[in-house]
Tab-separated table of C-alpha atoms in Angstrom:
chain	number	residue	atom	x	y	z
W	1339	UNK	CA	-45.632	26.758	-11.859
W	1340	UNK	CA	-43.178	24.687	-9.275
W	1341	UNK	CA	-39.720	25.987	-8.604
W	1342	UNK	CA	-36.711	23.902	-7.571
W	1343	UNK	CA	-35.922	24.969	-4.106
W	1344	UNK	CA	-32.636	23.092	-3.696
W	1345	UNK	CA	-30.556	24.241	-6.913
W	1346	UNK	CA	-31.251	26.027	-10.174
W	1347	UNK	CA	-31.444	23.858	-13.296
W	1348	UNK	CA	-29.340	24.329	-16.183
W	1349	UNK	CA	-29.317	22.306	-19.424
W	1350	UNK	CA	-27.123	19.145	-19.110
W	1351	UNK	CA	-24.514	19.805	-21.694
W	1352	UNK	CA	-23.967	23.273	-20.170
W	1353	UNK	CA	-23.372	22.014	-16.711
W	1354	UNK	CA	-21.167	19.290	-18.162
W	1355	UNK	CA	-19.088	21.975	-20.086
W	1356	UNK	CA	-18.879	24.014	-16.986
W	1357	UNK	CA	-17.641	21.221	-14.809
W	1358	UNK	CA	-15.140	20.173	-17.283
W	1359	UNK	CA	-13.866	23.582	-17.761
W	1360	UNK	CA	-13.455	23.877	-13.919
W	1361	UNK	CA	-12.080	20.450	-13.086
W	1362	UNK	CA	-10.756	19.075	-16.340
W	1363	UNK	CA	-7.247	19.417	-15.202
W	1364	UNK	CA	-7.888	17.592	-12.199
W	1365	UNK	CA	-9.669	14.694	-14.163
W	1366	UNK	CA	-6.567	14.814	-16.373
W	1367	UNK	CA	-4.328	14.277	-13.090
W	1368	UNK	CA	-6.504	11.481	-11.736
W	1369	UNK	CA	-6.370	9.492	-15.065
W	1370	UNK	CA	-2.616	9.854	-14.814
W	1371	UNK	CA	-2.364	8.578	-11.115
W	1372	UNK	CA	-4.993	6.044	-12.040
W	1373	UNK	CA	-2.296	4.598	-14.331
W	1374	UNK	CA	0.129	4.086	-11.755
W	1375	UNK	CA	-2.506	2.337	-9.632
W	1376	UNK	CA	-3.316	-0.187	-12.300
W	1377	UNK	CA	0.459	-0.951	-13.081
W	1378	UNK	CA	0.858	-1.376	-9.323
W	1379	UNK	CA	-2.067	-3.957	-9.235
W	1380	UNK	CA	-0.354	-6.125	-11.869
W	1381	UNK	CA	3.434	-5.684	-10.349
W	1382	UNK	CA	1.946	-7.224	-7.121
W	1383	UNK	CA	0.977	-10.254	-8.861
W	1384	UNK	CA	-2.859	-9.506	-8.935
W	1385	UNK	CA	-4.983	-9.689	-12.047
W	1386	UNK	CA	-5.568	-6.630	-14.311
W	1387	UNK	CA	-9.291	-6.781	-13.769
W	1388	UNK	CA	-8.879	-5.917	-9.855
W	1389	UNK	CA	-7.767	-2.433	-11.043
W	1390	UNK	CA	-11.124	-1.185	-12.463
W	1391	UNK	CA	-13.002	-3.129	-9.739
W	1392	UNK	CA	-11.199	-1.704	-6.795
W	1393	UNK	CA	-11.023	1.946	-8.252
W	1394	UNK	CA	-14.771	1.574	-9.471
W	1395	UNK	CA	-16.035	0.063	-6.170
W	1396	UNK	CA	-13.816	1.783	-3.395
W	1397	UNK	CA	-12.899	5.112	-5.130
W	1398	UNK	CA	-10.507	5.844	-2.172
W	1399	UNK	CA	-7.305	7.187	-3.800
W	1400	UNK	CA	-4.455	6.382	-1.476
W	1401	UNK	CA	-6.308	3.597	0.544
W	1402	UNK	CA	-6.406	1.566	-2.726
W	1403	UNK	CA	-2.642	1.756	-2.920
W	1404	UNK	CA	-2.556	0.557	0.760
W	1405	UNK	CA	-4.862	-1.999	-0.090
W	1406	UNK	CA	-3.043	-3.447	-2.801
W	1407	UNK	CA	-0.096	-4.240	-0.561
W	1408	UNK	CA	-2.035	-5.511	2.038
W	1409	UNK	CA	-3.596	-7.926	-0.038
W	1410	UNK	CA	-0.666	-9.104	-1.659
W	1411	UNK	CA	0.910	-9.084	1.598
W	1412	UNK	CA	-1.916	-11.211	3.182
W	1413	UNK	CA	-3.157	-8.857	5.703
W	1414	UNK	CA	-6.016	-9.582	7.578
W	1415	UNK	CA	-9.683	-8.290	7.139
W	1416	UNK	CA	-9.965	-6.391	10.400
W	1417	UNK	CA	-6.644	-4.730	9.695
W	1418	UNK	CA	-7.706	-3.745	6.188
W	1419	UNK	CA	-10.726	-2.494	7.560
W	1420	UNK	CA	-9.214	-0.400	10.397
W	1421	UNK	CA	-6.608	1.082	8.245
W	1422	UNK	CA	-9.232	2.100	5.524
W	1423	UNK	CA	-11.339	3.919	8.320
W	1424	UNK	CA	-8.029	5.661	9.763
W	1425	UNK	CA	-7.011	6.770	6.370
W	1426	UNK	CA	-10.466	8.133	5.421
W	1427	UNK	CA	-11.737	9.509	8.528
W	1428	UNK	CA	-11.025	12.950	7.312
W	1429	UNK	CA	-13.914	12.475	5.053
W	1430	UNK	CA	-16.070	12.612	8.182
W	1431	UNK	CA	-15.355	16.450	8.570
W	1432	UNK	CA	-15.880	17.217	4.834
W	1433	UNK	CA	-19.679	16.398	5.393
W	1434	UNK	CA	-20.190	19.359	7.518
W	1435	UNK	CA	-19.703	21.976	4.909
W	1436	UNK	CA	-20.159	19.847	1.679
W	1437	UNK	CA	-23.116	21.356	-0.099
W	1438	UNK	CA	-25.014	18.071	-0.377
W	1439	UNK	CA	-28.407	19.779	-0.029
W	1440	UNK	CA	-27.834	21.146	-3.370
W	1441	UNK	CA	-28.191	17.649	-4.974
W	1442	UNK	CA	-31.817	17.199	-5.705
W	1443	UNK	CA	-32.647	13.542	-5.878
W	1444	UNK	CA	-32.101	10.744	-3.427
W	1445	UNK	CA	-29.824	8.620	-5.837
W	1446	UNK	CA	-27.874	11.785	-6.726
W	1447	UNK	CA	-27.277	12.309	-2.918
W	1448	UNK	CA	-26.395	8.671	-2.423
W	1449	UNK	CA	-23.871	8.895	-5.320
W	1450	UNK	CA	-22.486	12.276	-4.021
W	1451	UNK	CA	-21.691	10.811	-0.619
W	1452	UNK	CA	-20.016	7.728	-2.170
W	1453	UNK	CA	-17.871	9.791	-4.472
W	1454	UNK	CA	-16.905	12.537	-2.010
W	1455	UNK	CA	-13.015	12.535	-2.109
W	1456	UNK	CA	-10.415	15.177	-1.507
W	1457	UNK	CA	-10.495	16.519	-4.921
W	1458	UNK	CA	-14.271	16.727	-5.026
W	1459	UNK	CA	-14.424	18.656	-2.097
W	1460	UNK	CA	-12.030	21.081	-2.807
W	1461	UNK	CA	-13.052	21.676	-6.308
W	1462	UNK	CA	-16.898	21.945	-5.269
W	1463	UNK	CA	-16.614	23.913	-2.100
W	1464	UNK	CA	-14.359	26.488	-4.279
W	1465	UNK	CA	-17.308	27.333	-6.479
W	1466	UNK	CA	-19.621	30.266	-5.812
W	1467	UNK	CA	-23.112	29.522	-4.228
W	1468	UNK	CA	-24.844	30.558	-7.509
W	1469	UNK	CA	-22.864	27.671	-9.566
W	1470	UNK	CA	-23.693	25.012	-6.993
W	1471	UNK	CA	-26.555	23.264	-8.950
W	1472	UNK	CA	-27.069	19.667	-8.597
W	1473	UNK	CA	-25.957	18.717	-11.962
W	1474	UNK	CA	-22.783	20.758	-11.814
W	1475	UNK	CA	-21.821	18.692	-8.302
W	1476	UNK	CA	-22.697	15.539	-9.677
W	1477	UNK	CA	-20.876	16.078	-13.151
W	1478	UNK	CA	-17.639	17.061	-11.315
W	1479	UNK	CA	-17.619	14.104	-9.091
W	1480	UNK	CA	-18.656	11.560	-11.897
W	1481	UNK	CA	-16.024	13.114	-14.021
W	1482	UNK	CA	-13.502	12.376	-11.046
W	1483	UNK	CA	-14.782	8.800	-10.657
W	1484	UNK	CA	-14.629	8.049	-14.414
W	1485	UNK	CA	-10.919	9.347	-14.833
W	1486	UNK	CA	-9.554	7.317	-11.963
W	1487	UNK	CA	-11.485	4.099	-13.306
W	1488	UNK	CA	-10.478	4.739	-16.729
W	1489	UNK	CA	-6.812	5.492	-15.579
W	1490	UNK	CA	-6.642	2.266	-13.641
W	1491	UNK	CA	-8.153	0.159	-16.424
W	1492	UNK	CA	-5.668	1.486	-18.758
W	1493	UNK	CA	-2.546	0.920	-16.144
W	1494	UNK	CA	-3.893	-2.499	-15.476
W	1495	UNK	CA	-3.811	-3.672	-19.122
W	1496	UNK	CA	-0.397	-2.058	-19.547
W	1497	UNK	CA	1.064	-3.629	-16.635
W	1498	UNK	CA	-0.304	-7.004	-17.716
W	1499	UNK	CA	1.240	-6.558	-21.110
W	1500	UNK	CA	4.022	-4.307	-22.261
W	1501	UNK	CA	4.549	-2.450	-18.811
W	1502	UNK	CA	5.005	-5.843	-17.179
W	1503	UNK	CA	7.900	-5.608	-14.763
W	1504	UNK	CA	8.520	-2.038	-14.837
W	1505	UNK	CA	10.266	-0.607	-11.660
W	1506	UNK	CA	9.625	2.168	-9.176
W	1507	UNK	CA	5.719	2.200	-9.631
W	1508	UNK	CA	5.413	1.313	-6.062
W	1509	UNK	CA	6.691	4.811	-4.914
W	1510	UNK	CA	3.680	6.349	-6.657
W	1511	UNK	CA	1.753	6.516	-3.419
W	1512	UNK	CA	4.955	7.564	-1.490
W	1513	UNK	CA	5.256	10.644	-3.929
W	1514	UNK	CA	1.538	11.501	-3.498
W	1515	UNK	CA	1.785	11.525	0.233
W	1516	UNK	CA	4.982	13.685	0.035
W	1517	UNK	CA	3.281	16.168	-2.156
W	1518	UNK	CA	0.348	16.313	0.045
W	1519	UNK	CA	2.285	16.564	3.317
W	1520	UNK	CA	4.422	19.366	1.564
W	1521	UNK	CA	1.518	21.200	0.504
W	1522	UNK	CA	-0.389	20.880	3.874
W	1523	UNK	CA	2.674	22.093	5.701
W	1524	UNK	CA	3.351	25.073	3.594
W	1525	UNK	CA	-0.250	26.069	4.180
W	1526	UNK	CA	-0.239	25.303	8.044
W	1527	UNK	CA	3.224	24.969	9.264
W	1528	UNK	CA	3.403	22.891	12.248
W	1529	UNK	CA	6.786	21.526	13.274
W	1530	UNK	CA	5.622	19.765	16.522
W	1531	UNK	CA	3.081	17.952	14.403
W	1532	UNK	CA	5.514	16.913	11.884
W	1533	UNK	CA	8.157	15.718	14.411
W	1534	UNK	CA	5.511	13.613	16.169
W	1535	UNK	CA	4.554	12.081	12.733
W	1536	UNK	CA	8.083	11.156	12.138
W	1537	UNK	CA	8.788	9.688	15.525
W	1538	UNK	CA	5.427	7.656	15.423
W	1539	UNK	CA	6.690	6.157	11.958
W	1540	UNK	CA	10.124	5.458	13.375
W	1541	UNK	CA	8.830	3.784	16.464
W	1542	UNK	CA	6.481	1.707	14.602
W	1543	UNK	CA	9.084	0.683	12.098
W	1544	UNK	CA	11.311	-0.541	14.821
W	1545	UNK	CA	8.640	-2.140	16.901
W	1546	UNK	CA	6.075	-3.611	14.340
W	1547	UNK	CA	7.599	-3.688	10.799
W	1548	UNK	CA	5.034	-5.610	9.771
W	1549	UNK	CA	2.136	-3.516	10.621
W	1550	UNK	CA	3.966	-0.171	10.486
W	1551	UNK	CA	1.330	1.869	8.635
W	1552	UNK	CA	-1.419	0.684	11.330
W	1553	UNK	CA	0.487	1.248	14.221
W	1554	UNK	CA	1.909	4.535	13.231
W	1555	UNK	CA	-1.327	5.949	12.417
W	1556	UNK	CA	-2.773	4.798	15.697
W	1557	UNK	CA	0.225	6.380	17.647
W	1558	UNK	CA	-0.012	9.378	15.954
W	1559	UNK	CA	-3.836	10.109	16.352
W	1560	UNK	CA	-3.140	9.277	20.007
W	1561	UNK	CA	-0.507	11.774	20.310
W	1562	UNK	CA	-2.130	14.502	18.519
W	1563	UNK	CA	-5.202	13.937	20.915
W	1564	UNK	CA	-3.004	14.203	23.983
W	1565	UNK	CA	-1.533	17.447	22.562
W	1566	UNK	CA	-4.653	18.966	21.938
W	1567	UNK	CA	-5.801	18.211	25.253
W	1568	UNK	CA	-2.743	19.481	26.914
W	1569	UNK	CA	-2.378	22.802	24.790
W	1570	UNK	CA	-6.164	23.482	24.558
W	1571	UNK	CA	-7.758	22.436	27.804
W	1572	UNK	CA	-7.185	25.198	30.168
W	1573	UNK	CA	-5.648	23.980	33.788
W	1574	UNK	CA	-7.898	25.661	36.436
W	1575	UNK	CA	-6.492	25.807	39.830
W	1576	UNK	CA	-8.853	25.578	42.981
W	1577	UNK	CA	-9.350	28.651	44.735
W	1578	UNK	CA	-8.781	28.809	48.226
W	1579	UNK	CA	-11.686	29.946	50.425
W	1580	UNK	CA	-11.729	32.929	52.348
W	1581	UNK	CA	-13.307	32.952	55.725
């Protein structure tokens, strides 16, 4: 009798219930945030159906808010591509510890890589090793994906009808980033890093207000690399030779 090597199998319904019990609150949160995305799409004069299309195909969270603003402003494709890469570059490090080996099929692995986001990484890596079944991982990610698309669709339809002209939703992205920044600073206080981020944003705002996000992120990345090199690399002094 063959045994599954990668992960133990459990009944499909049980794994769905376990995933819902563990990630249900996050699913609800993504649905609410997705509503904001959908309304923002129509508030920028874009058709409502772009909300489910962007959220379903990209599934990149914060990048989608940035993309909407860049599309409505007529940003170039290279600028959009570079901004997307910079914002999502943190996902490169997620792959180092994400339990992709627990997902059994090739299709499942492909979808798991596509649906890897901050919330999925946090939820799945917090599970015990015995709970990391292939279906548990995929149900968790699918729930996040479905909640995001459903919320964006509802927001797009609402924004195209009775929520048309609603003010203030442009700040949903700003509020989300502020919360993430505050949580990160609380867990790992770094005054110099925060000061560098604020400085990069102010300099970019003054010099290139039309491409502030891109320039600020590039400048901040360069300063972080420089700071790491200065503070981490030991400076060796040549020793004088003795005769």
